[in-house]
């Protein structure tokens, strides 16, 4: 049995810290459906201020946060939203904007850095003269950081340009800011400035920030009033929600300052993985806490097999495809965990490469095993 676990599946797997648990135990609560929960009110007020918006709303999940935001802006069925073809809203949110809201997604190709070309966004906006046959464009959605692009950051300049396009055409701009604090830290830009051009922003509290549950939507007072009604309609209204909000406030206070360290450890891990035979990492694309690892063609393994093999060493991973792994760092992964993970990757790949090579180097394999044993103890090899 492996005694050590290094969970690199996502930054959603963090466990509540002792400070969070203590805050939850002592949280002052009331009924949030009646608008009376003081801990929830404090979190929402703080988030609105940090992001430079008038008001905020706590919701159970990021998927609900994005769904509510799109439906508030596209409040007429048959509306259309322009969003990236590789965006979280389009791929991973069960098609909710269409199936629940009757909103048509019009996709624009995401570039490798998560952006969409400005001219392609403008070309996707429907001509109002064609309203008899076309959906009506009402919203543009961006994602920052962009998860499927490896946690890449959208700059202030880019976001402002998209905001100018939206304003010019009378559209709204929503930012899926699930990891917007990661972007803020990586770019060295205040988070409110990154979303200044947006009419609404969703922020996940249970990803990079490490809270156990929840997301927050921010926007104008009128936007949040409508969002609150939709939250109730979707079943997201909760009662003594301050228990969760108390933990989220601790995450804001304690974990934003740890994001820079998460990014540095991700870069260290990416550099190390790129040196291992059979793996490739575009290290220049590692800007925050996400690493995409490619298994080279001709390698003696696949992503799913490597995940299973490394789980025997206590390394937990997710396969993005048959030839890709996605690794995500968070505040509960230490520098020592990074070195341990690298050693396990190196050991497994060296064994696999040696086993399929006619020039089997038993000595090298034995030395690799001895190295792991010396540093980390018996791994039941």
PDB file of N, CA and C in Angstrom, residues 31-127:
ATOM      1  N   UNK A  31     -30.829  32.804   7.170  1.00  0.00           N
ATOM      2  CA  UNK A  31     -31.426  32.259   5.962  1.00  0.00           C
ATOM      3  C   UNK A  31     -31.080  33.146   4.767  1.00  0.00           C
ATOM      4  N   UNK A  32     -30.240  32.629   3.857  1.00  0.00           N
ATOM      5  CA  UNK A  32     -29.814  33.442   2.719  1.00  0.00           C
ATOM      6  C   UNK A  32     -30.924  33.648   1.701  1.00  0.00           C
ATOM      7  N   UNK A  33     -31.897  32.729   1.622  1.00  0.00           N
ATOM      8  CA  UNK A  33     -33.036  32.932   0.717  1.00  0.00           C
ATOM      9  C   UNK A  33     -33.800  34.194   1.120  1.00  0.00           C
ATOM     10  N   UNK A  34     -33.817  34.471   2.420  1.00  0.00           N
ATOM     11  CA  UNK A  34     -34.454  35.685   2.919  1.00  0.00           C
ATOM     12  C   UNK A  34     -33.497  36.872   2.912  1.00  0.00           C
ATOM     13  N   UNK A  35     -32.275  36.642   2.421  1.00  0.00           N
ATOM     14  CA  UNK A  35     -31.295  37.723   2.332  1.00  0.00           C
ATOM     15  C   UNK A  35     -30.732  38.144   3.665  1.00  0.00           C
ATOM     16  N   UNK A  36     -30.653  37.178   4.615  1.00  0.00           N
ATOM     17  CA  UNK A  36     -30.285  37.568   5.974  1.00  0.00           C
ATOM     18  C   UNK A  36     -29.020  36.886   6.486  1.00  0.00           C
ATOM     19  N   UNK A  37     -28.317  36.134   5.638  1.00  0.00           N
ATOM     20  CA  UNK A  37     -27.132  35.424   6.135  1.00  0.00           C
ATOM     21  C   UNK A  37     -25.933  36.372   6.176  1.00  0.00           C
ATOM     22  N   UNK A  38     -25.436  36.724   7.368  1.00  0.00           N
ATOM     23  CA  UNK A  38     -24.376  37.737   7.474  1.00  0.00           C
ATOM     24  C   UNK A  38     -23.039  37.283   6.895  1.00  0.00           C
ATOM     25  N   UNK A  39     -22.710  35.999   7.037  1.00  0.00           N
ATOM     26  CA  UNK A  39     -21.432  35.516   6.502  1.00  0.00           C
ATOM     27  C   UNK A  39     -21.439  35.534   4.985  1.00  0.00           C
ATOM     28  N   UNK A  40     -22.577  35.208   4.403  1.00  0.00           N
ATOM     29  CA  UNK A  40     -22.709  35.271   2.947  1.00  0.00           C
ATOM     30  C   UNK A  40     -22.618  36.720   2.470  1.00  0.00           C
ATOM     31  N   UNK A  41     -23.279  37.612   3.179  1.00  0.00           N
ATOM     32  CA  UNK A  41     -23.254  39.024   2.810  1.00  0.00           C
ATOM     33  C   UNK A  41     -21.834  39.573   2.837  1.00  0.00           C
ATOM     34  N   UNK A  42     -21.054  39.186   3.847  1.00  0.00           N
ATOM     35  CA  UNK A  42     -19.675  39.670   3.950  1.00  0.00           C
ATOM     36  C   UNK A  42     -18.833  39.170   2.775  1.00  0.00           C
ATOM     37  N   UNK A  43     -18.993  37.889   2.419  1.00  0.00           N
ATOM     38  CA  UNK A  43     -18.233  37.350   1.285  1.00  0.00           C
ATOM     39  C   UNK A  43     -18.614  38.056  -0.012  1.00  0.00           C
ATOM     40  N   UNK A  44     -19.901  38.197  -0.253  1.00  0.00           N
ATOM     41  CA  UNK A  44     -20.355  38.825  -1.491  1.00  0.00           C
ATOM     42  C   UNK A  44     -19.879  40.271  -1.585  1.00  0.00           C
ATOM     43  N   UNK A  45     -19.948  40.990  -0.478  1.00  0.00           N
ATOM     44  CA  UNK A  45     -19.503  42.392  -0.474  1.00  0.00           C
ATOM     45  C   UNK A  45     -18.007  42.484  -0.759  1.00  0.00           C
ATOM     46  N   UNK A  46     -17.254  41.590  -0.153  1.00  0.00           N
ATOM     47  CA  UNK A  46     -15.804  41.589  -0.339  1.00  0.00           C
ATOM     48  C   UNK A  46     -15.442  41.258  -1.788  1.00  0.00           C
ATOM     49  N   UNK A  47     -16.106  40.271  -2.357  1.00  0.00           N
ATOM     50  CA  UNK A  47     -15.813  39.884  -3.739  1.00  0.00           C
ATOM     51  C   UNK A  47     -16.184  40.993  -4.720  1.00  0.00           C
ATOM     52  N   UNK A  48     -17.315  41.640  -4.497  1.00  0.00           N
ATOM     53  CA  UNK A  48     -17.715  42.741  -5.374  1.00  0.00           C
ATOM     54  C   UNK A  48     -16.671  43.859  -5.343  1.00  0.00           C
ATOM     55  N   UNK A  49     -16.174  44.166  -4.155  1.00  0.00           N
ATOM     56  CA  UNK A  49     -15.176  45.221  -4.018  1.00  0.00           C
ATOM     57  C   UNK A  49     -13.871  44.840  -4.694  1.00  0.00           C
ATOM     58  N   UNK A  50     -13.411  43.613  -4.487  1.00  0.00           N
ATOM     59  CA  UNK A  50     -12.141  43.162  -5.060  1.00  0.00           C
ATOM     60  C   UNK A  50     -12.185  43.198  -6.581  1.00  0.00           C
ATOM     61  N   UNK A  51     -13.330  42.828  -7.156  1.00  0.00           N
ATOM     62  CA  UNK A  51     -13.445  42.773  -8.610  1.00  0.00           C
ATOM     63  C   UNK A  51     -13.987  44.064  -9.226  1.00  0.00           C
ATOM     64  N   UNK A  52     -14.230  45.060  -8.402  1.00  0.00           N
ATOM     65  CA  UNK A  52     -14.605  46.365  -8.907  1.00  0.00           C
ATOM     66  C   UNK A  52     -15.998  46.443  -9.481  1.00  0.00           C
ATOM     67  N   UNK A  53     -16.925  45.639  -8.964  1.00  0.00           N
ATOM     68  CA  UNK A  53     -18.308  45.646  -9.440  1.00  0.00           C
ATOM     69  C   UNK A  53     -19.248  46.055  -8.304  1.00  0.00           C
ATOM     70  N   UNK A  54     -20.491  46.323  -8.667  1.00  0.00           N
ATOM     71  CA  UNK A  54     -21.435  46.845  -7.683  1.00  0.00           C
ATOM     72  C   UNK A  54     -21.924  45.787  -6.699  1.00  0.00           C
ATOM     73  N   UNK A  55     -22.098  44.573  -7.163  1.00  0.00           N
ATOM     74  CA  UNK A  55     -22.745  43.571  -6.313  1.00  0.00           C
ATOM     75  C   UNK A  55     -22.234  42.193  -6.678  1.00  0.00           C
ATOM     76  N   UNK A  56     -22.555  41.199  -5.830  1.00  0.00           N
ATOM     77  CA  UNK A  56     -22.093  39.825  -6.046  1.00  0.00           C
ATOM     78  C   UNK A  56     -23.129  38.845  -5.526  1.00  0.00           C
ATOM     79  N   UNK A  57     -23.020  37.598  -5.995  1.00  0.00           N
ATOM     80  CA  UNK A  57     -23.951  36.549  -5.601  1.00  0.00           C
ATOM     81  C   UNK A  57     -23.202  35.235  -5.473  1.00  0.00           C
ATOM     82  N   UNK A  58     -23.348  34.589  -4.322  1.00  0.00           N
ATOM     83  CA  UNK A  58     -22.750  33.274  -4.091  1.00  0.00           C
ATOM     84  C   UNK A  58     -23.640  32.195  -4.699  1.00  0.00           C
ATOM     85  N   UNK A  59     -23.035  31.268  -5.454  1.00  0.00           N
ATOM     86  CA  UNK A  59     -23.773  30.156  -6.057  1.00  0.00           C
ATOM     87  C   UNK A  59     -23.007  28.862  -5.796  1.00  0.00           C
ATOM     88  N   UNK A  60     -23.683  27.705  -5.918  1.00  0.00           N
ATOM     89  CA  UNK A  60     -23.038  26.442  -5.557  1.00  0.00           C
ATOM     90  C   UNK A  60     -21.860  26.050  -6.441  1.00  0.00           C
ATOM     91  N   UNK A  61     -21.871  26.419  -7.742  1.00  0.00           N
ATOM     92  CA  UNK A  61     -20.839  25.917  -8.642  1.00  0.00           C
ATOM     93  C   UNK A  61     -20.527  26.905  -9.750  1.00  0.00           C
ATOM     94  N   UNK A  62     -19.377  26.686 -10.404  1.00  0.00           N
ATOM     95  CA  UNK A  62     -18.992  27.514 -11.528  1.00  0.00           C
ATOM     96  C   UNK A  62     -19.891  27.315 -12.730  1.00  0.00           C
ATOM     97  N   UNK A  63     -20.366  26.094 -12.925  1.00  0.00           N
ATOM     98  CA  UNK A  63     -21.277  25.829 -14.029  1.00  0.00           C
ATOM     99  C   UNK A  63     -22.570  26.621 -13.868  1.00  0.00           C
ATOM    100  N   UNK A  64     -23.103  26.645 -12.660  1.00  0.00           N
ATOM    101  CA  UNK A  64     -24.303  27.438 -12.419  1.00  0.00           C
ATOM    102  C   UNK A  64     -24.006  28.930 -12.569  1.00  0.00           C
ATOM    103  N   UNK A  65     -22.840  29.361 -12.129  1.00  0.00           N
ATOM    104  CA  UNK A  65     -22.471  30.772 -12.242  1.00  0.00           C
ATOM    105  C   UNK A  65     -22.469  31.216 -13.700  1.00  0.00           C
ATOM    106  N   UNK A  66     -21.866  30.409 -14.571  1.00  0.00           N
ATOM    107  CA  UNK A  66     -21.835  30.758 -15.993  1.00  0.00           C
ATOM    108  C   UNK A  66     -23.219  30.674 -16.626  1.00  0.00           C
ATOM    109  N   UNK A  67     -23.982  29.653 -16.255  1.00  0.00           N
ATOM    110  CA  UNK A  67     -25.325  29.493 -16.809  1.00  0.00           C
ATOM    111  C   UNK A  67     -26.208  30.686 -16.450  1.00  0.00           C
ATOM    112  N   UNK A  68     -26.194  31.067 -15.188  1.00  0.00           N
ATOM    113  CA  UNK A  68     -26.988  32.218 -14.753  1.00  0.00           C
ATOM    114  C   UNK A  68     -26.556  33.476 -15.497  1.00  0.00           C
ATOM    115  N   UNK A  69     -25.252  33.685 -15.606  1.00  0.00           N
ATOM    116  CA  UNK A  69     -24.754  34.898 -16.253  1.00  0.00           C
ATOM    117  C   UNK A  69     -25.196  34.979 -17.702  1.00  0.00           C
ATOM    118  N   UNK A  70     -25.077  33.870 -18.430  1.00  0.00           N
ATOM    119  CA  UNK A  70     -25.489  33.865 -19.841  1.00  0.00           C
ATOM    120  C   UNK A  70     -26.986  34.112 -19.954  1.00  0.00           C
ATOM    121  N   UNK A  71     -27.765  33.475 -19.083  1.00  0.00           N
ATOM    122  CA  UNK A  71     -29.223  33.608 -19.193  1.00  0.00           C
ATOM    123  C   UNK A  71     -29.717  34.992 -18.801  1.00  0.00           C
ATOM    124  N   UNK A  72     -29.030  35.662 -17.897  1.00  0.00           N
ATOM    125  CA  UNK A  72     -29.424  37.041 -17.562  1.00  0.00           C
ATOM    126  C   UNK A  72     -29.192  37.950 -18.767  1.00  0.00           C
ATOM    127  N   UNK A  73     -28.037  37.803 -19.388  1.00  0.00           N
ATOM    128  CA  UNK A  73     -27.724  38.656 -20.530  1.00  0.00           C
ATOM    129  C   UNK A  73     -28.554  38.292 -21.764  1.00  0.00           C
ATOM    130  N   UNK A  74     -28.873  37.014 -21.911  1.00  0.00           N
ATOM    131  CA  UNK A  74     -29.629  36.535 -23.082  1.00  0.00           C
ATOM    132  C   UNK A  74     -31.024  36.125 -22.621  1.00  0.00           C
ATOM    133  N   UNK A  75     -31.798  37.100 -22.206  1.00  0.00           N
ATOM    134  CA  UNK A  75     -33.082  36.822 -21.559  1.00  0.00           C
ATOM    135  C   UNK A  75     -34.223  36.613 -22.552  1.00  0.00           C
ATOM    136  N   UNK A  76     -33.907  36.600 -23.839  1.00  0.00           N
ATOM    137  CA  UNK A  76     -34.900  36.292 -24.870  1.00  0.00           C
ATOM    138  C   UNK A  76     -34.481  34.996 -25.551  1.00  0.00           C
ATOM    139  N   UNK A  77     -35.359  34.000 -25.557  1.00  0.00           N
ATOM    140  CA  UNK A  77     -35.018  32.733 -26.201  1.00  0.00           C
ATOM    141  C   UNK A  77     -34.693  32.964 -27.670  1.00  0.00           C
ATOM    142  N   UNK A  78     -33.684  32.243 -28.147  1.00  0.00           N
ATOM    143  CA  UNK A  78     -33.220  32.452 -29.507  1.00  0.00           C
ATOM    144  C   UNK A  78     -32.086  33.448 -29.595  1.00  0.00           C
ATOM    145  N   UNK A  79     -31.639  33.935 -28.420  1.00  0.00           N
ATOM    146  CA  UNK A  79     -30.457  34.797 -28.401  1.00  0.00           C
ATOM    147  C   UNK A  79     -29.219  33.963 -28.724  1.00  0.00           C
ATOM    148  N   UNK A  80     -28.142  34.653 -29.064  1.00  0.00           N
ATOM    149  CA  UNK A  80     -26.899  33.955 -29.419  1.00  0.00           C
ATOM    150  C   UNK A  80     -25.739  34.525 -28.630  1.00  0.00           C
ATOM    151  N   UNK A  81     -24.834  33.629 -28.218  1.00  0.00           N
ATOM    152  CA  UNK A  81     -23.630  34.028 -27.507  1.00  0.00           C
ATOM    153  C   UNK A  81     -22.419  33.606 -28.325  1.00  0.00           C
ATOM    154  N   UNK A  82     -21.451  34.488 -28.439  1.00  0.00           N
ATOM    155  CA  UNK A  82     -20.183  34.185 -29.116  1.00  0.00           C
ATOM    156  C   UNK A  82     -19.185  33.732 -28.058  1.00  0.00           C
ATOM    157  N   UNK A  83     -18.603  32.552 -28.260  1.00  0.00           N
ATOM    158  CA  UNK A  83     -17.653  32.008 -27.292  1.00  0.00           C
ATOM    159  C   UNK A  83     -16.659  31.096 -27.997  1.00  0.00           C
ATOM    160  N   UNK A  84     -15.569  30.778 -27.298  1.00  0.00           N
ATOM    161  CA  UNK A  84     -14.513  29.964 -27.884  1.00  0.00           C
ATOM    162  C   UNK A  84     -14.934  28.519 -28.099  1.00  0.00           C
ATOM    163  N   UNK A  85     -14.442  27.929 -29.200  1.00  0.00           N
ATOM    164  CA  UNK A  85     -14.791  26.537 -29.483  1.00  0.00           C
ATOM    165  C   UNK A  85     -14.138  25.571 -28.502  1.00  0.00           C
ATOM    166  N   UNK A  86     -13.133  26.050 -27.766  1.00  0.00           N
ATOM    167  CA  UNK A  86     -12.444  25.213 -26.783  1.00  0.00           C
ATOM    168  C   UNK A  86     -12.663  25.733 -25.367  1.00  0.00           C
ATOM    169  N   UNK A  87     -13.754  26.447 -25.172  1.00  0.00           N
ATOM    170  CA  UNK A  87     -14.030  27.061 -23.866  1.00  0.00           C
ATOM    171  C   UNK A  87     -14.750  26.097 -22.932  1.00  0.00           C
ATOM    172  N   UNK A  88     -14.648  26.364 -21.650  1.00  0.00           N
ATOM    173  CA  UNK A  88     -15.292  25.526 -20.638  1.00  0.00           C
ATOM    174  C   UNK A  88     -16.803  25.554 -20.796  1.00  0.00           C
ATOM    175  N   UNK A  89     -17.378  26.726 -21.022  1.00  0.00           N
ATOM    176  CA  UNK A  89     -18.830  26.842 -21.153  1.00  0.00           C
ATOM    177  C   UNK A  89     -19.332  25.982 -22.312  1.00  0.00           C
ATOM    178  N   UNK A  90     -18.592  25.990 -23.411  1.00  0.00           N
ATOM    179  CA  UNK A  90     -19.041  25.266 -24.600  1.00  0.00           C
ATOM    180  C   UNK A  90     -18.859  23.758 -24.464  1.00  0.00           C
ATOM    181  N   UNK A  91     -17.776  23.329 -23.815  1.00  0.00           N
ATOM    182  CA  UNK A  91     -17.444  21.901 -23.819  1.00  0.00           C
ATOM    183  C   UNK A  91     -17.902  21.168 -22.563  1.00  0.00           C
ATOM    184  N   UNK A  92     -17.743  21.771 -21.396  1.00  0.00           N
ATOM    185  CA  UNK A  92     -17.852  21.023 -20.148  1.00  0.00           C
ATOM    186  C   UNK A  92     -19.081  21.351 -19.303  1.00  0.00           C
ATOM    187  N   UNK A  93     -20.012  22.123 -19.822  1.00  0.00           N
ATOM    188  CA  UNK A  93     -21.136  22.523 -18.975  1.00  0.00           C
ATOM    189  C   UNK A  93     -22.461  21.976 -19.490  1.00  0.00           C
ATOM    190  N   UNK A  94     -22.386  20.786 -20.106  1.00  0.00           N
ATOM    191  CA  UNK A  94     -23.563  19.989 -20.449  1.00  0.00           C
ATOM    192  C   UNK A  94     -24.526  20.690 -21.395  1.00  0.00           C
ATOM    193  N   UNK A  95     -24.022  21.682 -22.135  1.00  0.00           N
ATOM    194  CA  UNK A  95     -24.877  22.392 -23.077  1.00  0.00           C
ATOM    195  C   UNK A  95     -26.016  23.134 -22.420  1.00  0.00           C
ATOM    196  N   UNK A  96     -25.830  23.527 -21.159  1.00  0.00           N
ATOM    197  CA  UNK A  96     -26.917  24.121 -20.376  1.00  0.00           C
ATOM    198  C   UNK A  96     -27.481  25.397 -20.958  1.00  0.00           C
ATOM    199  N   UNK A  97     -26.619  26.224 -21.583  1.00  0.00           N
ATOM    200  CA  UNK A  97     -27.136  27.490 -22.107  1.00  0.00           C
ATOM    201  C   UNK A  97     -28.158  27.237 -23.215  1.00  0.00           C
ATOM    202  N   UNK A  98     -27.993  26.123 -23.954  1.00  0.00           N
ATOM    203  CA  UNK A  98     -28.937  25.790 -25.017  1.00  0.00           C
ATOM    204  C   UNK A  98     -30.121  24.996 -24.492  1.00  0.00           C
ATOM    205  N   UNK A  99     -29.841  23.942 -23.706  1.00  0.00           N
ATOM    206  CA  UNK A  99     -30.924  23.051 -23.281  1.00  0.00           C
ATOM    207  C   UNK A  99     -31.845  23.696 -22.262  1.00  0.00           C
ATOM    208  N   UNK A 100     -31.296  24.542 -21.401  1.00  0.00           N
ATOM    209  CA  UNK A 100     -32.107  25.188 -20.370  1.00  0.00           C
ATOM    210  C   UNK A 100     -32.530  26.586 -20.791  1.00  0.00           C
ATOM    211  N   UNK A 101     -31.615  27.328 -21.403  1.00  0.00           N
ATOM    212  CA  UNK A 101     -31.891  28.733 -21.694  1.00  0.00           C
ATOM    213  C   UNK A 101     -32.330  29.043 -23.093  1.00  0.00           C
ATOM    214  N   UNK A 102     -32.243  28.084 -24.016  1.00  0.00           N
ATOM    215  CA  UNK A 102     -32.597  28.377 -25.393  1.00  0.00           C
ATOM    216  C   UNK A 102     -31.659  29.370 -26.038  1.00  0.00           C
ATOM    217  N   UNK A 103     -30.405  29.377 -25.565  1.00  0.00           N
ATOM    218  CA  UNK A 103     -29.399  30.294 -26.105  1.00  0.00           C
ATOM    219  C   UNK A 103     -28.511  29.538 -27.090  1.00  0.00           C
ATOM    220  N   UNK A 104     -28.323  30.095 -28.266  1.00  0.00           N
ATOM    221  CA  UNK A 104     -27.540  29.442 -29.312  1.00  0.00           C
ATOM    222  C   UNK A 104     -26.062  29.809 -29.185  1.00  0.00           C
ATOM    223  N   UNK A 105     -25.162  28.810 -29.089  1.00  0.00           N
ATOM    224  CA  UNK A 105     -23.726  29.107 -29.039  1.00  0.00           C
ATOM    225  C   UNK A 105     -23.156  29.276 -30.446  1.00  0.00           C
ATOM    226  N   UNK A 106     -22.482  30.377 -30.687  1.00  0.00           N
ATOM    227  CA  UNK A 106     -21.785  30.591 -31.962  1.00  0.00           C
ATOM    228  C   UNK A 106     -20.297  30.599 -31.650  1.00  0.00           C
ATOM    229  N   UNK A 107     -19.613  29.523 -32.043  1.00  0.00           N
ATOM    230  CA  UNK A 107     -18.223  29.361 -31.622  1.00  0.00           C
ATOM    231  C   UNK A 107     -17.253  30.045 -32.582  1.00  0.00           C
ATOM    232  N   UNK A 108     -16.185  30.543 -31.977  1.00  0.00           N
ATOM    233  CA  UNK A 108     -15.044  31.104 -32.699  1.00  0.00           C
ATOM    234  C   UNK A 108     -13.821  30.315 -32.261  1.00  0.00           C
ATOM    235  N   UNK A 109     -12.936  30.012 -33.178  1.00  0.00           N
ATOM    236  CA  UNK A 109     -11.776  29.193 -32.863  1.00  0.00           C
ATOM    237  C   UNK A 109     -10.901  29.858 -31.807  1.00  0.00           C
ATOM    238  N   UNK A 110     -10.597  29.103 -30.767  1.00  0.00           N
ATOM    239  CA  UNK A 110      -9.626  29.573 -29.777  1.00  0.00           C
ATOM    240  C   UNK A 110      -8.213  29.381 -30.298  1.00  0.00           C
ATOM    241  N   UNK A 111      -7.387  30.395 -30.140  1.00  0.00           N
ATOM    242  CA  UNK A 111      -5.967  30.269 -30.427  1.00  0.00           C
ATOM    243  C   UNK A 111      -5.291  29.466 -29.324  1.00  0.00           C
ATOM    244  N   UNK A 112      -4.026  29.119 -29.523  1.00  0.00           N
ATOM    245  CA  UNK A 112      -3.319  28.310 -28.532  1.00  0.00           C
ATOM    246  C   UNK A 112      -3.213  29.014 -27.184  1.00  0.00           C
ATOM    247  N   UNK A 113      -3.250  30.346 -27.194  1.00  0.00           N
ATOM    248  CA  UNK A 113      -3.134  31.093 -25.941  1.00  0.00           C
ATOM    249  C   UNK A 113      -4.492  31.395 -25.302  1.00  0.00           C
ATOM    250  N   UNK A 114      -5.567  30.819 -25.858  1.00  0.00           N
ATOM    251  CA  UNK A 114      -6.896  31.001 -25.280  1.00  0.00           C
ATOM    252  C   UNK A 114      -7.672  32.176 -25.825  1.00  0.00           C
ATOM    253  N   UNK A 115      -7.029  33.028 -26.590  1.00  0.00           N
ATOM    254  CA  UNK A 115      -7.725  34.171 -27.179  1.00  0.00           C
ATOM    255  C   UNK A 115      -8.538  33.732 -28.405  1.00  0.00           C
ATOM    256  N   UNK A 116      -9.387  34.618 -28.856  1.00  0.00           N
ATOM    257  CA  UNK A 116     -10.046  34.499 -30.154  1.00  0.00           C
ATOM    258  C   UNK A 116      -9.673  35.734 -30.956  1.00  0.00           C
ATOM    259  N   UNK A 117      -9.398  35.568 -32.234  1.00  0.00           N
ATOM    260  CA  UNK A 117      -9.033  36.717 -33.057  1.00  0.00           C
ATOM    261  C   UNK A 117     -10.168  37.741 -33.049  1.00  0.00           C
ATOM    262  N   UNK A 118      -9.815  38.988 -32.849  1.00  0.00           N
ATOM    263  CA  UNK A 118     -10.815  40.056 -32.778  1.00  0.00           C
ATOM    264  C   UNK A 118     -11.650  40.131 -34.056  1.00  0.00           C
ATOM    265  N   UNK A 119     -10.987  39.981 -35.205  1.00  0.00           N
ATOM    266  CA  UNK A 119     -11.738  40.080 -36.458  1.00  0.00           C
ATOM    267  C   UNK A 119     -12.722  38.928 -36.619  1.00  0.00           C
ATOM    268  N   UNK A 120     -12.377  37.751 -36.059  1.00  0.00           N
ATOM    269  CA  UNK A 120     -13.305  36.620 -36.122  1.00  0.00           C
ATOM    270  C   UNK A 120     -14.493  36.828 -35.185  1.00  0.00           C
ATOM    271  N   UNK A 121     -14.242  37.464 -34.050  1.00  0.00           N
ATOM    272  CA  UNK A 121     -15.351  37.791 -33.140  1.00  0.00           C
ATOM    273  C   UNK A 121     -16.310  38.754 -33.838  1.00  0.00           C
ATOM    274  N   UNK A 122     -15.750  39.786 -34.456  1.00  0.00           N
ATOM    275  CA  UNK A 122     -16.604  40.769 -35.134  1.00  0.00           C
ATOM    276  C   UNK A 122     -17.373  40.135 -36.290  1.00  0.00           C
ATOM    277  N   UNK A 123     -16.716  39.212 -36.995  1.00  0.00           N
ATOM    278  CA  UNK A 123     -17.382  38.555 -38.125  1.00  0.00           C
ATOM    279  C   UNK A 123     -18.519  37.647 -37.658  1.00  0.00           C
ATOM    280  N   UNK A 124     -18.434  37.187 -36.413  1.00  0.00           N
ATOM    281  CA  UNK A 124     -19.464  36.275 -35.893  1.00  0.00           C
ATOM    282  C   UNK A 124     -20.711  37.007 -35.409  1.00  0.00           C
ATOM    283  N   UNK A 125     -20.631  38.314 -35.247  1.00  0.00           N
ATOM    284  CA  UNK A 125     -21.785  39.087 -34.780  1.00  0.00           C
ATOM    285  C   UNK A 125     -22.831  39.164 -35.886  1.00  0.00           C
ATOM    286  N   UNK A 126     -24.048  38.774 -35.568  1.00  0.00           N
ATOM    287  CA  UNK A 126     -25.106  38.742 -36.586  1.00  0.00           C
ATOM    288  C   UNK A 126     -25.519  40.151 -37.012  1.00  0.00           C
ATOM    289  N   UNK A 127     -25.802  40.276 -38.280  1.00  0.00           N
ATOM    290  CA  UNK A 127     -26.335  41.526 -38.811  1.00  0.00           C
ATOM    291  C   UNK A 127     -27.809  41.625 -38.387  1.00  0.00           C
TER     292      UNK A 127
END
